[in-house]
Amino acid sequence: MFVSIVKISQLTKKYGDVIAVDNISLEIQEGEIFGLLGPNGAGKTTTINMITGLVSMDRGDIWILGKEIKRSGQEVKKNIGIVPQDIAIYEDLTCLENVMFFASLYGLKGAELKKRAEEALEFTGLLDRAKSFPREFSGGMKRRLNIACAIAHRPKLIIMDEPTIGIDTQSRSHILQSVKLLNEMGSTIIYTSHYMEEVEEICTRVAIMDHGKIIAEGTQDELKSIVTDKNSVWITVSGGMDKISQSRLKEIYGVLSIEIDDGVVKISTSKDVSNLHEIILYFVENDIPIKNIENKTPDLETVFLTLTGRKLRD
Ligand code: ATP
């Protein structure tokens, strides 16, 4: 049975004339890594700040674990871990002291507090730096500490607001792995980003936001099927072009069209048919050497572009 972790109904927030969040409704189930994807200014941070109670809502309702936050805000907050976009750590406290401070706000005490804080540091790869001060850290290490501070109390729901902004590739991949692991360990995750590749890598379901509205929502496959019901296979050959018969290739079940461009055979096929085996067999049987095969399925960037006419990032 699905358990609803967050339910949002007709949520709206205005700043003067700017409608930051415009009448959105969403439901996030237990166990999901839910991605909020959108360009800068789309309304992602305002949405999650309303979920965490940091920003008041103008209209609408939010329930967390079945409880309406307007009525039981404090109680539900114990179940949430927040990784804010702007790094929120104390430079004059050690790593361990930082994590212990934030975990203590959620009611952890004594030996249990220290144990959980050390576990969170170990999880984020910072245990050997427990006594170091974050002012000595790289941006990526500060971001990892920011995460450790949010997870030591083992929240059921972890909300991460663009946790990989401005960091090196290694820290970025460490953070993405951590998100997956936290999810496997039982936390539901809300992850905001304007990096399409990150959302594609980790999220089980995605809502695409633009100008305060949710313009599409679903699993990645569902979103991609908005754009096309076709798959594209690009086969680069290293010779034997004269042996390729477009009409013979078109006889393969599911093949819709073929274009040959500078040594690349671009085959468009129906998405519901799996015919890659037959296509490859055609090249093998006709002694046409294959150099490379690419499956050109549409990505979330294509979805965004199709729905808005703009790129996610310019
Ligand atoms: P980013 O990726 O840049 O954080 P975002 O998708 O999180 O973008 P928000 O930060 O929620 O977007 O901003 C949505 C809109 O609301 C923007 O037009 C922004 O300028 C405006 N906005 C956000 N916070 C405030 C505020 N405190 N006062 C005035 N306007 C605000």
GROMACS .gro file of C-alpha atoms and ligand atoms in nm:
model
  345
    1MET     CA    1   0.000   0.000   0.000
    2PHE     CA    2   0.120   0.350  -0.083
    3VAL     CA    3   0.187   0.575   0.215
    4SER     CA    4   0.167   0.943   0.145
    5ILE     CA    5   0.463   1.129   0.295
    6VAL     CA    6   0.383   1.472   0.154
    7LYS     CA    7   0.058   1.594   0.008
    8ILE     CA    8   0.029   1.943  -0.131
    9SER     CA    9  -0.300   2.091  -0.241
   10GLN     CA   10  -0.347   2.414  -0.437
   11LEU     CA   11  -0.038   2.574  -0.288
   12THR     CA   12   0.024   2.938  -0.378
   13LYS     CA   13   0.280   3.199  -0.274
   14LYS     CA   14   0.319   3.551  -0.404
   15TYR     CA   15   0.595   3.804  -0.346
   16GLY     CA   16   0.440   4.134  -0.448
   17ASP     CA   17   0.346   4.092  -0.812
   18VAL     CA   18   0.560   3.777  -0.854
   19ILE     CA   19   0.369   3.451  -0.822
   20ALA     CA   20   0.653   3.232  -0.696
   21VAL     CA   21   0.432   2.923  -0.659
   22ASP     CA   22   0.110   2.910  -0.853
   23ASN     CA   23  -0.161   2.674  -0.734
   24ILE     CA   24   0.038   2.350  -0.732
   25SER     CA   25  -0.079   2.010  -0.611
   26LEU     CA   26   0.148   1.711  -0.555
   27GLU     CA   27   0.165   1.384  -0.368
   28ILE     CA   28   0.491   1.214  -0.271
   29GLN     CA   29   0.483   0.854  -0.156
   30GLU     CA   30   0.703   0.679   0.098
   31GLY     CA   31   1.022   0.541  -0.057
   32GLU     CA   32   1.043   0.781  -0.349
   33ILE     CA   33   1.332   0.998  -0.457
   34PHE     CA   34   1.115   1.276  -0.587
   35GLY     CA   35   1.280   1.532  -0.813
   36LEU     CA   36   1.167   1.891  -0.845
   37LEU     CA   37   1.330   2.000  -1.167
   38GLY     CA   38   1.318   2.351  -1.306
   39PRO     CA   39   1.526   2.650  -1.412
   40ASN     CA   40   1.637   2.925  -1.175
   41GLY     CA   41   1.338   3.111  -1.037
   42ALA     CA   42   1.090   2.833  -1.120
   43GLY     CA   43   0.963   2.821  -0.761
   44LYS     CA   44   1.138   2.509  -0.629
   45THR     CA   45   1.293   2.665  -0.319
   46THR     CA   46   0.975   2.852  -0.230
   47THR     CA   47   0.780   2.524  -0.256
   48ILE     CA   48   1.011   2.334  -0.025
   49ASN     CA   49   1.039   2.627   0.213
   50MET     CA   50   0.663   2.609   0.250
   51ILE     CA   51   0.685   2.231   0.310
   52THR     CA   52   0.940   2.287   0.585
   53GLY     CA   53   0.745   2.579   0.730
   54LEU     CA   54   1.019   2.834   0.660
   55VAL     CA   55   0.794   3.039   0.436
   56SER     CA   56   0.424   3.093   0.499
   57MET     CA   57   0.178   2.997   0.230
   58ASP     CA   58  -0.079   3.238   0.087
   59ARG     CA   59  -0.320   2.965  -0.005
   60GLY     CA   60  -0.341   2.587  -0.003
   61ASP     CA   61  -0.266   2.299   0.233
   62ILE     CA   62   0.028   2.071   0.306
   63TRP     CA   63   0.012   1.741   0.489
   64ILE     CA   64   0.325   1.558   0.604
   65LEU     CA   65   0.279   1.198   0.715
   66GLY     CA   66  -0.092   1.262   0.714
   67LYS     CA   67  -0.072   1.565   0.944
   68GLU     CA   68  -0.164   1.912   0.829
   69ILE     CA   69   0.137   2.134   0.891
   70LYS     CA   70  -0.074   2.439   0.975
   71ARG     CA   71  -0.195   2.251   1.284
   72SER     CA   72   0.097   2.031   1.380
   73GLY     CA   73   0.405   2.199   1.233
   74GLN     CA   74   0.643   2.132   1.523
   75GLU     CA   75   0.548   1.769   1.558
   76VAL     CA   76   0.603   1.685   1.190
   77LYS     CA   77   0.933   1.873   1.173
   78LYS     CA   78   1.098   1.599   1.382
   79ASN     CA   79   1.053   1.369   1.086
   80ILE     CA   80   1.217   1.602   0.836
   81GLY     CA   81   1.584   1.662   0.755
   82ILE     CA   82   1.658   1.975   0.559
   83VAL     CA   83   1.963   2.034   0.343
   84PRO     CA   84   1.929   2.402   0.252
   85GLN     CA   85   2.060   2.552  -0.071
   86ASP     CA   86   2.274   2.804   0.120
   87ILE     CA   87   2.517   2.609   0.334
   88ALA     CA   88   2.405   2.641   0.697
   89ILE     CA   89   2.693   2.538   0.921
   90TYR     CA   90   2.896   2.713   1.190
   91GLU     CA   91   3.252   2.778   1.077
   92ASP     CA   92   3.371   2.812   1.437
   93LEU     CA   93   3.242   2.475   1.548
   94THR     CA   94   3.416   2.151   1.453
   95CYS     CA   95   3.245   1.910   1.217
   96LEU     CA   96   3.132   1.689   1.503
   97GLU     CA   97   3.008   1.987   1.705
   98ASN     CA   98   2.810   2.113   1.405
   99VAL     CA   99   2.633   1.782   1.354
  100MET     CA  100   2.573   1.739   1.727
  101PHE     CA  101   2.428   2.090   1.746
  102PHE     CA  102   2.177   2.033   1.468
  103ALA     CA  103   2.088   1.681   1.584
  104SER     CA  104   2.028   1.813   1.938
  105LEU     CA  105   1.762   2.046   1.797
  106TYR     CA  106   1.569   1.732   1.708
  107GLY     CA  107   1.587   1.604   2.066
  108LEU     CA  108   1.890   1.373   2.055
  109LYS     CA  109   2.098   1.377   2.375
  110GLY     CA  110   2.406   1.233   2.547
  111ALA     CA  111   2.583   0.926   2.415
  112GLU     CA  112   2.312   0.864   2.154
  113LEU     CA  113   2.365   1.217   2.016
  114LYS     CA  114   2.739   1.164   1.974
  115LYS     CA  115   2.696   0.819   1.824
  116ARG     CA  116   2.443   0.937   1.566
  117ALA     CA  117   2.655   1.243   1.481
  118GLU     CA  118   2.959   1.023   1.421
  119GLU     CA  119   2.751   0.788   1.206
  120ALA     CA  120   2.632   1.083   0.996
  121LEU     CA  121   2.991   1.201   0.951
  122GLU     CA  122   3.100   0.853   0.854
  123PHE     CA  123   2.816   0.833   0.604
  124THR     CA  124   2.925   1.157   0.438
  125GLY     CA  125   3.293   1.056   0.440
  126LEU     CA  126   3.395   1.317   0.700
  127LEU     CA  127   3.453   1.109   1.012
  128ASP     CA  128   3.829   1.147   0.986
  129ARG     CA  129   3.771   1.526   0.984
  130ALA     CA  130   3.543   1.521   1.290
  131LYS     CA  131   3.768   1.759   1.482
  132SER     CA  132   3.840   1.991   1.187
  133PHE     CA  133   3.675   2.329   1.144
  134PRO     CA  134   3.468   2.372   0.828
  135ARG     CA  135   3.639   2.704   0.750
  136GLU     CA  136   3.931   2.487   0.629
  137PHE     CA  137   3.702   2.289   0.395
  138SER     CA  138   3.640   2.291   0.021
  139GLY     CA  139   3.289   2.375  -0.102
  140GLY     CA  140   3.217   2.007  -0.159
  141MET     CA  141   3.318   1.911   0.194
  142LYS     CA  142   3.101   2.190   0.338
  143ARG     CA  143   2.808   2.059   0.135
  144ARG     CA  144   2.870   1.708   0.272
  145LEU     CA  145   2.878   1.845   0.626
  146ASN     CA  146   2.552   2.029   0.549
  147ILE     CA  147   2.404   1.687   0.465
  148ALA     CA  148   2.547   1.521   0.778
  149CYS     CA  149   2.375   1.790   0.989
  150ALA     CA  150   2.041   1.706   0.826
  151ILE     CA  151   2.050   1.327   0.863
  152ALA     CA  152   2.190   1.246   1.208
  153HIS     CA  153   1.839   1.231   1.360
  154ARG     CA  154   1.740   0.974   1.091
  155PRO     CA  155   1.446   1.162   0.941
  156LYS     CA  156   1.179   0.984   0.742
  157LEU     CA  157   1.178   1.267   0.488
  158ILE     CA  158   1.494   1.439   0.367
  159ILE     CA  159   1.461   1.754   0.160
  160MET     CA  160   1.763   1.862  -0.040
  161ASP     CA  161   1.764   2.196  -0.216
  162GLU     CA  162   2.020   2.194  -0.497
  163PRO     CA  163   2.284   2.022  -0.282
  164THR     CA  164   2.545   2.000  -0.556
  165ILE     CA  165   2.570   2.364  -0.662
  166GLY     CA  166   2.925   2.486  -0.711
  167ILE     CA  167   3.114   2.170  -0.616
  168ASP     CA  168   3.369   1.942  -0.779
  169THR     CA  169   3.272   1.626  -0.968
  170GLN     CA  170   3.399   1.392  -0.697
  171SER     CA  171   3.193   1.553  -0.419
  172ARG     CA  172   2.898   1.566  -0.654
  173SER     CA  173   2.907   1.196  -0.725
  174HIS     CA  174   2.961   1.126  -0.352
  175ILE     CA  175   2.645   1.325  -0.275
  176LEU     CA  176   2.440   1.150  -0.543
  177GLN     CA  177   2.551   0.810  -0.412
  178SER     CA  178   2.460   0.922  -0.058
  179VAL     CA  179   2.112   1.020  -0.172
  180LYS     CA  180   2.055   0.675  -0.321
  181LEU     CA  181   2.189   0.506  -0.009
  182LEU     CA  182   1.977   0.718   0.228
  183ASN     CA  183   1.678   0.620   0.019
  184GLU     CA  184   1.770   0.250   0.034
  185MET     CA  185   1.802   0.287   0.412
  186GLY     CA  186   1.439   0.399   0.427
  187SER     CA  187   1.422   0.776   0.384
  188THR     CA  188   1.198   0.940   0.130
  189ILE     CA  189   1.383   1.216  -0.053
  190ILE     CA  190   1.274   1.538  -0.220
  191TYR     CA  191   1.555   1.662  -0.439
  192THR     CA  192   1.547   1.994  -0.620
  193SER     CA  193   1.783   2.066  -0.904
  194HIS     CA  194   1.821   2.242  -1.233
  195TYR     CA  195   2.071   1.974  -1.339
  196MET     CA  196   1.873   1.742  -1.560
  197GLU     CA  197   2.146   1.473  -1.548
  198GLU     CA  198   2.126   1.446  -1.167
  199VAL     CA  199   1.751   1.411  -1.164
  200GLU     CA  200   1.775   1.150  -1.440
  201GLU     CA  201   2.034   0.956  -1.243
  202ILE     CA  202   1.861   0.933  -0.907
  203CYS     CA  203   1.493   1.026  -0.913
  204THR     CA  204   1.211   0.774  -0.926
  205ARG     CA  205   0.951   1.041  -1.006
  206VAL     CA  206   0.985   1.398  -1.123
  207ALA     CA  207   0.780   1.717  -1.129
  208ILE     CA  208   0.897   1.977  -1.377
  209MET     CA  209   0.837   2.334  -1.255
  210ASP     CA  210   0.838   2.654  -1.456
  211HIS     CA  211   0.708   2.999  -1.360
  212GLY     CA  212   0.564   2.866  -1.034
  213LYS     CA  213   0.361   2.592  -1.200
  214ILE     CA  214   0.406   2.218  -1.232
  215ILE     CA  215   0.404   2.169  -1.606
  216ALA     CA  216   0.453   1.791  -1.603
  217GLU     CA  217   0.481   1.514  -1.347
  218GLY     CA  218   0.547   1.143  -1.356
  219THR     CA  219   0.813   0.875  -1.381
  220GLN     CA  220   1.092   0.953  -1.623
  221ASP     CA  221   0.940   0.716  -1.880
  222GLU     CA  222   0.601   0.884  -1.846
  223LEU     CA  223   0.757   1.226  -1.896
  224LYS     CA  224   0.960   1.115  -2.193
  225SER     CA  225   0.655   0.962  -2.357
  226ILE     CA  226   0.501   1.313  -2.361
  227VAL     CA  227   0.765   1.401  -2.616
  228THR     CA  228   0.769   1.100  -2.836
  229ASP     CA  229   0.643   0.751  -2.891
  230LYS     CA  230   0.958   0.669  -3.087
  231ASN     CA  231   1.305   0.547  -3.005
  232SER     CA  232   1.606   0.628  -3.213
  233VAL     CA  233   1.901   0.394  -3.266
  234TRP     CA  234   2.212   0.540  -3.424
  235ILE     CA  235   2.449   0.284  -3.571
  236THR     CA  236   2.789   0.406  -3.684
  237VAL     CA  237   2.949   0.177  -3.941
  238SER     CA  238   3.309   0.162  -4.051
  239GLY     CA  239   3.244   0.062  -4.411
  240GLY     CA  240   3.001  -0.142  -4.617
  241MET     CA  241   2.768   0.152  -4.677
  242ASP     CA  242   2.692   0.026  -5.025
  243LYS     CA  243   2.552  -0.294  -4.876
  244ILE     CA  244   2.285  -0.114  -4.670
  245SER     CA  245   1.937  -0.154  -4.812
  246GLN     CA  246   1.695   0.090  -4.653
  247SER     CA  247   1.398  -0.103  -4.785
  248ARG     CA  248   1.525  -0.428  -4.624
  249LEU     CA  249   1.586  -0.250  -4.293
  250LYS     CA  250   1.235  -0.106  -4.307
  251GLU     CA  251   1.097  -0.462  -4.325
  252ILE     CA  252   1.212  -0.519  -3.965
  253TYR     CA  253   0.905  -0.502  -3.742
  254GLY     CA  254   0.880  -0.164  -3.562
  255VAL     CA  255   1.122   0.026  -3.786
  256LEU     CA  256   0.956   0.352  -3.888
  257SER     CA  257   1.218   0.547  -4.081
  258ILE     CA  258   1.586   0.547  -4.173
  259GLU     CA  259   1.828   0.828  -4.239
  260ILE     CA  260   2.190   0.779  -4.337
  261ASP     CA  261   2.422   1.061  -4.247
  262ASP     CA  262   2.800   1.057  -4.270
  263GLY     CA  263   2.853   0.690  -4.180
  264VAL     CA  264   2.572   0.690  -3.923
  265VAL     CA  265   2.255   0.493  -3.987
  266LYS     CA  266   1.980   0.666  -3.787
  267ILE     CA  267   1.691   0.428  -3.737
  268SER     CA  268   1.368   0.547  -3.581
  269THR     CA  269   1.162   0.269  -3.427
  270SER     CA  270   0.834   0.236  -3.244
  271LYS     CA  271   0.892   0.265  -2.867
  272ASP     CA  272   0.676  -0.034  -2.785
  273VAL     CA  273   0.872  -0.277  -3.003
  274SER     CA  274   1.206  -0.423  -2.897
  275ASN     CA  275   1.381  -0.495  -3.223
  276LEU     CA  276   1.743  -0.401  -3.156
  277HIS     CA  277   1.845  -0.765  -3.188
  278GLU     CA  278   1.700  -0.792  -3.540
  279ILE     CA  279   1.855  -0.460  -3.644
  280ILE     CA  280   2.202  -0.566  -3.531
  281LEU     CA  281   2.156  -0.906  -3.694
  282TYR     CA  282   2.087  -0.731  -4.026
  283PHE     CA  283   2.427  -0.558  -4.010
  284VAL     CA  284   2.608  -0.875  -3.900
  285GLU     CA  285   2.449  -1.097  -4.164
  286ASN     CA  286   2.529  -0.847  -4.439
  287ASP     CA  287   2.886  -0.810  -4.322
  288ILE     CA  288   2.852  -0.439  -4.245
  289PRO     CA  289   3.104  -0.358  -3.968
  290ILE     CA  290   2.947  -0.179  -3.670
  291LYS     CA  291   3.169   0.078  -3.496
  292ASN     CA  292   2.922   0.214  -3.243
  293ILE     CA  293   2.558   0.184  -3.134
  294GLU     CA  294   2.374   0.462  -2.951
  295ASN     CA  295   2.023   0.447  -2.817
  296LYS     CA  296   1.893   0.801  -2.858
  297THR     CA  297   1.599   0.811  -2.617
  298PRO     CA  298   1.474   1.161  -2.538
  299ASP     CA  299   1.596   1.313  -2.212
  300LEU     CA  300   1.426   1.541  -1.960
  301GLU     CA  301   1.588   1.841  -2.128
  302THR     CA  302   1.396   1.750  -2.445
  303VAL     CA  303   1.078   1.725  -2.238
  304PHE     CA  304   1.137   2.070  -2.089
  305LEU     CA  305   1.226   2.217  -2.427
  306THR     CA  306   0.915   2.071  -2.586
  307LEU     CA  307   0.685   2.196  -2.311
  308THR     CA  308   0.833   2.546  -2.272
  309GLY     CA  309   1.026   2.620  -2.591
  310ARG     CA  310   1.327   2.701  -2.372
  311LYS     CA  311   1.630   2.515  -2.241
  312LEU     CA  312   1.659   2.433  -1.871
  313ARG     CA  313   1.991   2.615  -1.856
  314ASP     CA  314   2.103   2.875  -2.104
  315ATP     P1  315   1.671   2.876  -0.783
  315ATP     O1  316   1.708   2.752  -0.856
  315ATP     O2  317   1.738   2.997  -0.839
  315ATP     O3  318   1.681   2.867  -0.635
  315ATP     P2  319   1.389   2.835  -0.758
  315ATP     O4  320   1.325   2.748  -0.860
  315ATP     O5  321   1.420   2.773  -0.629
  315ATP     O6  322   1.518   2.902  -0.820
  315ATP     P3  323   1.255   3.038  -0.607
  315ATP     O7  324   1.379   3.073  -0.532
  315ATP     O8  325   1.150   2.964  -0.536
  315ATP     O9  326   1.293   2.959  -0.740
  315ATP    O10  327   1.195   3.173  -0.665
  315ATP     C1  328   1.071   3.180  -0.736
  315ATP     C2  329   1.041   3.324  -0.768
  315ATP    O11  330   1.010   3.394  -0.647
  315ATP     C3  331   1.156   3.401  -0.832
  315ATP    O12  332   1.101   3.491  -0.925
  315ATP     C4  333   1.219   3.473  -0.716
  315ATP    O13  334   1.280   3.593  -0.760
  315ATP     C5  335   1.097   3.503  -0.628
  315ATP     N1  336   1.134   3.508  -0.485
  315ATP     C6  337   1.179   3.404  -0.413
  315ATP     N2  338   1.198   3.441  -0.283
  315ATP     C7  339   1.165   3.573  -0.276
  315ATP     C8  340   1.164   3.668  -0.171
  315ATP     N3  341   1.199   3.637  -0.046
  315ATP     N4  342   1.124   3.794  -0.200
  315ATP     C9  343   1.086   3.827  -0.326
  315ATP     N5  344   1.084   3.740  -0.430
  315ATP    C10  345   1.123   3.615  -0.406
   0.00000   0.00000   0.00000
